[in-house]
Amino acid sequence: MAFDEVLSPVLQTDLRSKYHPVLVAYQNNEWIREQMALLESHGDLDHAVRVAFLAAELAKHVEMNDDEILIIAKAGLLHDLGKLQIPPEIFKKVQLTEKERALVDEHVRAGFELVKERFPFVAKIMVAHHEFQARRYPRKNDRDPVGTRLRELQRLLAIADQTDALLSARSYKKRWPIYKVREYLNDLFDDHHLIDFSIAKRISIVD
């Protein structure tokens, strides 16, 4: 499914859709468009677009500026780019071996390496999207300081990623019920208002 086809149902809820930061991020950079085509062939485009949309909406909701909203939209589109270096059949398995789990975990660092030269700040946001969950990776001790703008952008991206992942059915798991998603994310992020907003936005674009 082409990017525009994936994006259309996402943006139909936004009256200013042609100016939405996700669309701007995609249209204004040829390299990003090329990466989206690769994600489509790998089966990861839908998730990338939804995460970018949710992250941008969360950033708007907490009144970040336009530049920060565009940056987090890019981070959402590119956050799983490192998965392109992993055989897609691995993501269809119900259970992974330790070796396969380590390979999947490497997608974060791989994505960081792919993006850091073109978009250094975007890469710094992306690298933390699994650092807020129960099993945190890839960084152990050198995470960015709490209270900084960077850490807040990382947190918003992580909320968006977790929200979409848990509310999506995959070949290896069923979609979680909304009450369970809310409970789990509140335990992780301790921000009931933002979690409710993220879940509501996700439901508004995908039944």
CSV table of C-alpha atoms in Angstrom, one decimal:
chain,number,residue,atom,x,y,z
A,1,MET,CA,0.0,0.0,0.0
A,2,ALA,CA,1.4,3.4,-1.0
A,3,PHE,CA,2.3,6.1,1.5
A,4,ASP,CA,-0.6,8.4,0.4
A,5,GLU,CA,-3.1,5.5,0.8
A,6,VAL,CA,-1.9,4.8,4.3
A,7,LEU,CA,-1.9,8.5,5.2
A,8,SER,CA,-5.3,9.3,3.9
A,9,PRO,CA,-7.4,7.7,6.6
A,10,VAL,CA,-5.0,9.1,9.2
A,11,LEU,CA,-5.3,12.7,8.0
A,12,GLN,CA,-9.1,12.7,7.3
A,13,THR,CA,-9.6,13.7,10.9
A,14,ASP,CA,-7.4,16.9,10.4
A,15,LEU,CA,-9.1,19.8,8.6
A,16,ARG,CA,-5.7,21.1,7.6
A,17,SER,CA,-4.4,17.8,6.4
A,18,LYS,CA,-2.3,19.1,3.5
A,19,TYR,CA,-0.3,21.0,6.1
A,20,HIS,CA,0.0,18.2,8.6
A,21,PRO,CA,3.6,17.8,9.7
A,22,VAL,CA,3.7,14.2,8.8
A,23,LEU,CA,2.8,15.0,5.2
A,24,VAL,CA,5.2,17.9,5.2
A,25,ALA,CA,8.0,15.7,6.5
A,26,TYR,CA,7.3,13.2,3.8
A,27,GLN,CA,6.8,15.5,0.8
A,28,ASN,CA,9.7,17.8,1.5
A,29,ASN,CA,12.5,15.3,1.7
A,30,GLU,CA,13.4,12.8,-1.1
A,31,TRP,CA,15.4,10.6,1.2
A,32,ILE,CA,12.5,10.2,3.6
A,33,ARG,CA,10.2,9.2,0.7
A,34,GLU,CA,12.7,6.6,-0.4
A,35,GLN,CA,12.9,5.1,3.1
A,36,MET,CA,9.1,5.0,3.3
A,37,ALA,CA,9.0,3.0,0.1
A,38,LEU,CA,11.5,0.6,1.6
A,39,LEU,CA,9.4,0.3,4.8
A,40,GLU,CA,6.3,-0.4,2.6
A,41,SER,CA,8.1,-3.3,1.0
A,42,HIS,CA,9.1,-4.6,4.4
A,43,GLY,CA,5.6,-4.3,5.8
A,44,ASP,CA,6.3,-1.6,8.3
A,45,LEU,CA,4.8,1.5,6.6
A,46,ASP,CA,1.4,1.6,8.3
A,47,HIS,CA,2.9,1.5,11.8
A,48,ALA,CA,5.4,4.2,10.9
A,49,VAL,CA,2.8,6.6,9.6
A,50,ARG,CA,0.5,6.1,12.6
A,51,VAL,CA,3.3,6.6,15.0
A,52,ALA,CA,4.4,9.8,13.2
A,53,PHE,CA,0.8,11.1,13.3
A,54,LEU,CA,0.3,10.2,17.0
A,55,ALA,CA,3.7,11.7,18.0
A,56,ALA,CA,2.9,14.9,16.1
A,57,GLU,CA,-0.5,15.2,17.7
A,58,LEU,CA,0.9,14.6,21.2
A,59,ALA,CA,3.5,17.3,20.6
A,60,LYS,CA,0.8,19.7,19.5
A,61,HIS,CA,-1.2,18.8,22.6
A,62,VAL,CA,1.6,19.7,24.9
A,63,GLU,CA,2.1,22.9,22.9
A,64,MET,CA,5.5,22.3,21.4
A,65,ASN,CA,6.6,24.7,18.7
A,66,ASP,CA,6.2,24.0,15.0
A,67,ASP,CA,9.8,23.0,14.5
A,68,GLU,CA,9.6,20.4,17.3
A,69,ILE,CA,6.4,19.0,15.9
A,70,LEU,CA,7.9,18.6,12.5
A,71,ILE,CA,11.0,17.0,14.0
A,72,ILE,CA,9.0,14.4,16.0
A,73,ALA,CA,6.9,13.7,12.9
A,74,LYS,CA,10.2,12.8,11.1
A,75,ALA,CA,11.2,10.7,14.1
A,76,GLY,CA,7.9,8.8,14.0
A,77,LEU,CA,8.3,8.0,10.3
A,78,LEU,CA,11.9,6.8,10.7
A,79,HIS,CA,11.8,5.3,14.2
A,80,ASP,CA,11.8,1.7,13.0
A,81,LEU,CA,14.0,2.2,10.0
A,82,GLY,CA,16.6,-0.2,11.4
A,83,LYS,CA,14.1,-3.1,10.9
A,84,LEU,CA,15.0,-2.9,7.3
A,85,GLN,CA,18.3,-4.7,8.2
A,86,ILE,CA,16.4,-7.6,9.9
A,87,PRO,CA,14.7,-10.4,7.9
A,88,PRO,CA,11.0,-9.7,8.0
A,89,GLU,CA,10.0,-13.3,8.8
A,90,ILE,CA,11.5,-12.8,12.3
A,91,PHE,CA,8.8,-10.3,13.2
A,92,LYS,CA,6.1,-12.9,12.4
A,93,LYS,CA,7.3,-15.4,15.0
A,94,VAL,CA,5.4,-15.9,18.2
A,95,GLN,CA,8.5,-16.7,20.2
A,96,LEU,CA,12.1,-15.6,19.5
A,97,THR,CA,15.3,-17.3,20.4
A,98,GLU,CA,17.8,-15.2,22.5
A,99,LYS,CA,19.8,-14.7,19.3
A,100,GLU,CA,16.7,-13.5,17.4
A,101,ARG,CA,15.7,-11.2,20.2
A,102,ALA,CA,19.1,-9.6,20.3
A,103,LEU,CA,18.9,-9.1,16.5
A,104,VAL,CA,15.5,-7.4,16.9
A,105,ASP,CA,16.8,-5.2,19.6
A,106,GLU,CA,19.6,-4.0,17.3
A,107,HIS,CA,17.0,-2.3,15.1
A,108,VAL,CA,17.2,0.8,17.3
A,109,ARG,CA,21.0,1.3,16.9
A,110,ALA,CA,20.8,0.4,13.2
A,111,GLY,CA,18.1,3.0,12.7
A,112,PHE,CA,20.2,5.6,14.6
A,113,GLU,CA,23.2,4.9,12.4
A,114,LEU,CA,21.1,5.3,9.2
A,115,VAL,CA,19.6,8.6,10.3
A,116,LYS,CA,22.3,10.4,12.4
A,117,GLU,CA,24.2,12.1,9.5
A,118,ARG,CA,21.1,13.5,7.8
A,119,PHE,CA,19.0,14.3,10.9
A,120,PRO,CA,21.1,14.3,14.1
A,121,PHE,CA,18.4,15.5,16.4
A,122,VAL,CA,15.8,13.2,14.9
A,123,ALA,CA,18.2,10.3,15.5
A,124,LYS,CA,18.6,11.3,19.2
A,125,ILE,CA,14.8,11.1,19.6
A,126,MET,CA,14.5,7.8,17.7
A,127,VAL,CA,17.2,6.0,19.7
A,128,ALA,CA,15.1,6.2,22.9
A,129,HIS,CA,11.8,4.9,21.7
A,130,HIS,CA,12.2,1.6,23.7
A,131,GLU,CA,13.8,3.2,26.8
A,132,PHE,CA,10.5,3.8,28.7
A,133,GLN,CA,9.1,0.3,28.7
A,134,ALA,CA,9.6,-2.5,31.2
A,135,ARG,CA,12.5,-4.1,29.2
A,136,ARG,CA,14.4,-1.1,28.2
A,137,TYR,CA,17.0,-1.0,25.4
A,138,PRO,CA,19.4,-0.3,23.8
A,139,ARG,CA,21.0,2.2,26.2
A,140,LYS,CA,21.6,1.2,29.8
A,141,ASN,CA,23.3,4.0,31.6
A,142,ASP,CA,23.7,7.0,29.2
A,143,ARG,CA,20.1,8.1,28.7
A,144,ASP,CA,19.3,11.7,28.2
A,145,PRO,CA,18.5,13.8,31.3
A,146,VAL,CA,14.9,14.0,32.5
A,147,GLY,CA,13.4,17.4,32.1
A,148,THR,CA,15.1,18.3,28.9
A,149,ARG,CA,13.2,19.1,25.7
A,150,LEU,CA,15.0,16.1,24.1
A,151,ARG,CA,13.8,13.7,26.7
A,152,GLU,CA,10.2,15.0,26.5
A,153,LEU,CA,10.3,14.4,22.7
A,154,GLN,CA,11.7,10.9,23.3
A,155,ARG,CA,8.9,10.3,25.8
A,156,LEU,CA,6.2,11.4,23.4
A,157,LEU,CA,7.5,9.2,20.6
A,158,ALA,CA,7.6,6.3,23.0
A,159,ILE,CA,4.0,6.8,24.0
A,160,ALA,CA,3.0,7.0,20.3
A,161,ASP,CA,4.9,3.9,19.4
A,162,GLN,CA,3.6,1.9,22.4
A,163,THR,CA,0.0,3.0,21.8
A,164,ASP,CA,-0.1,1.9,18.2
A,165,ALA,CA,1.8,-1.3,18.8
A,166,LEU,CA,-0.5,-2.4,21.6
A,167,LEU,CA,-3.7,-1.4,19.7
A,168,SER,CA,-2.6,-3.3,16.6
A,169,ALA,CA,-3.0,-6.9,15.8
A,170,ARG,CA,0.2,-8.6,14.6
A,171,SER,CA,0.8,-12.1,13.3
A,172,TYR,CA,2.3,-13.0,16.6
A,173,LYS,CA,-0.2,-11.3,18.9
A,174,LYS,CA,-3.8,-10.0,19.2
A,175,ARG,CA,-4.8,-6.4,19.7
A,176,TRP,CA,-4.9,-5.5,23.4
A,177,PRO,CA,-8.2,-4.3,24.8
A,178,ILE,CA,-8.3,-0.6,25.4
A,179,TYR,CA,-8.6,-0.9,29.2
A,180,LYS,CA,-5.5,-3.0,29.3
A,181,VAL,CA,-3.5,-0.6,27.1
A,182,ARG,CA,-4.5,2.3,29.3
A,183,GLU,CA,-3.5,0.5,32.4
A,184,TYR,CA,-0.2,-0.6,31.0
A,185,LEU,CA,0.8,2.7,29.6
A,186,ASN,CA,-0.2,4.6,32.7
A,187,ASP,CA,2.1,2.3,34.7
A,188,LEU,CA,5.0,3.1,32.3
A,189,PHE,CA,4.5,6.8,31.8
A,190,ASP,CA,2.4,7.9,34.8
A,191,ASP,CA,0.5,10.5,32.7
A,192,HIS,CA,-3.2,9.6,32.6
A,193,HIS,CA,-4.2,12.7,30.6
A,194,LEU,CA,-1.6,12.2,27.8
A,195,ILE,CA,-2.3,8.4,27.6
A,196,ASP,CA,-6.0,9.0,27.3
A,197,PHE,CA,-5.3,11.5,24.5
A,198,SER,CA,-3.0,9.2,22.7
A,199,ILE,CA,-5.4,6.3,22.8
A,200,ALA,CA,-8.4,8.4,21.7
A,201,LYS,CA,-6.4,9.7,18.7
A,202,ARG,CA,-5.3,6.2,17.7
A,203,ILE,CA,-8.9,5.0,17.9
A,204,SER,CA,-10.1,7.9,15.8
A,205,ILE,CA,-7.9,6.8,12.9
A,206,VAL,CA,-8.2,3.0,13.1
A,207,ASP,CA,-11.3,1.2,14.4
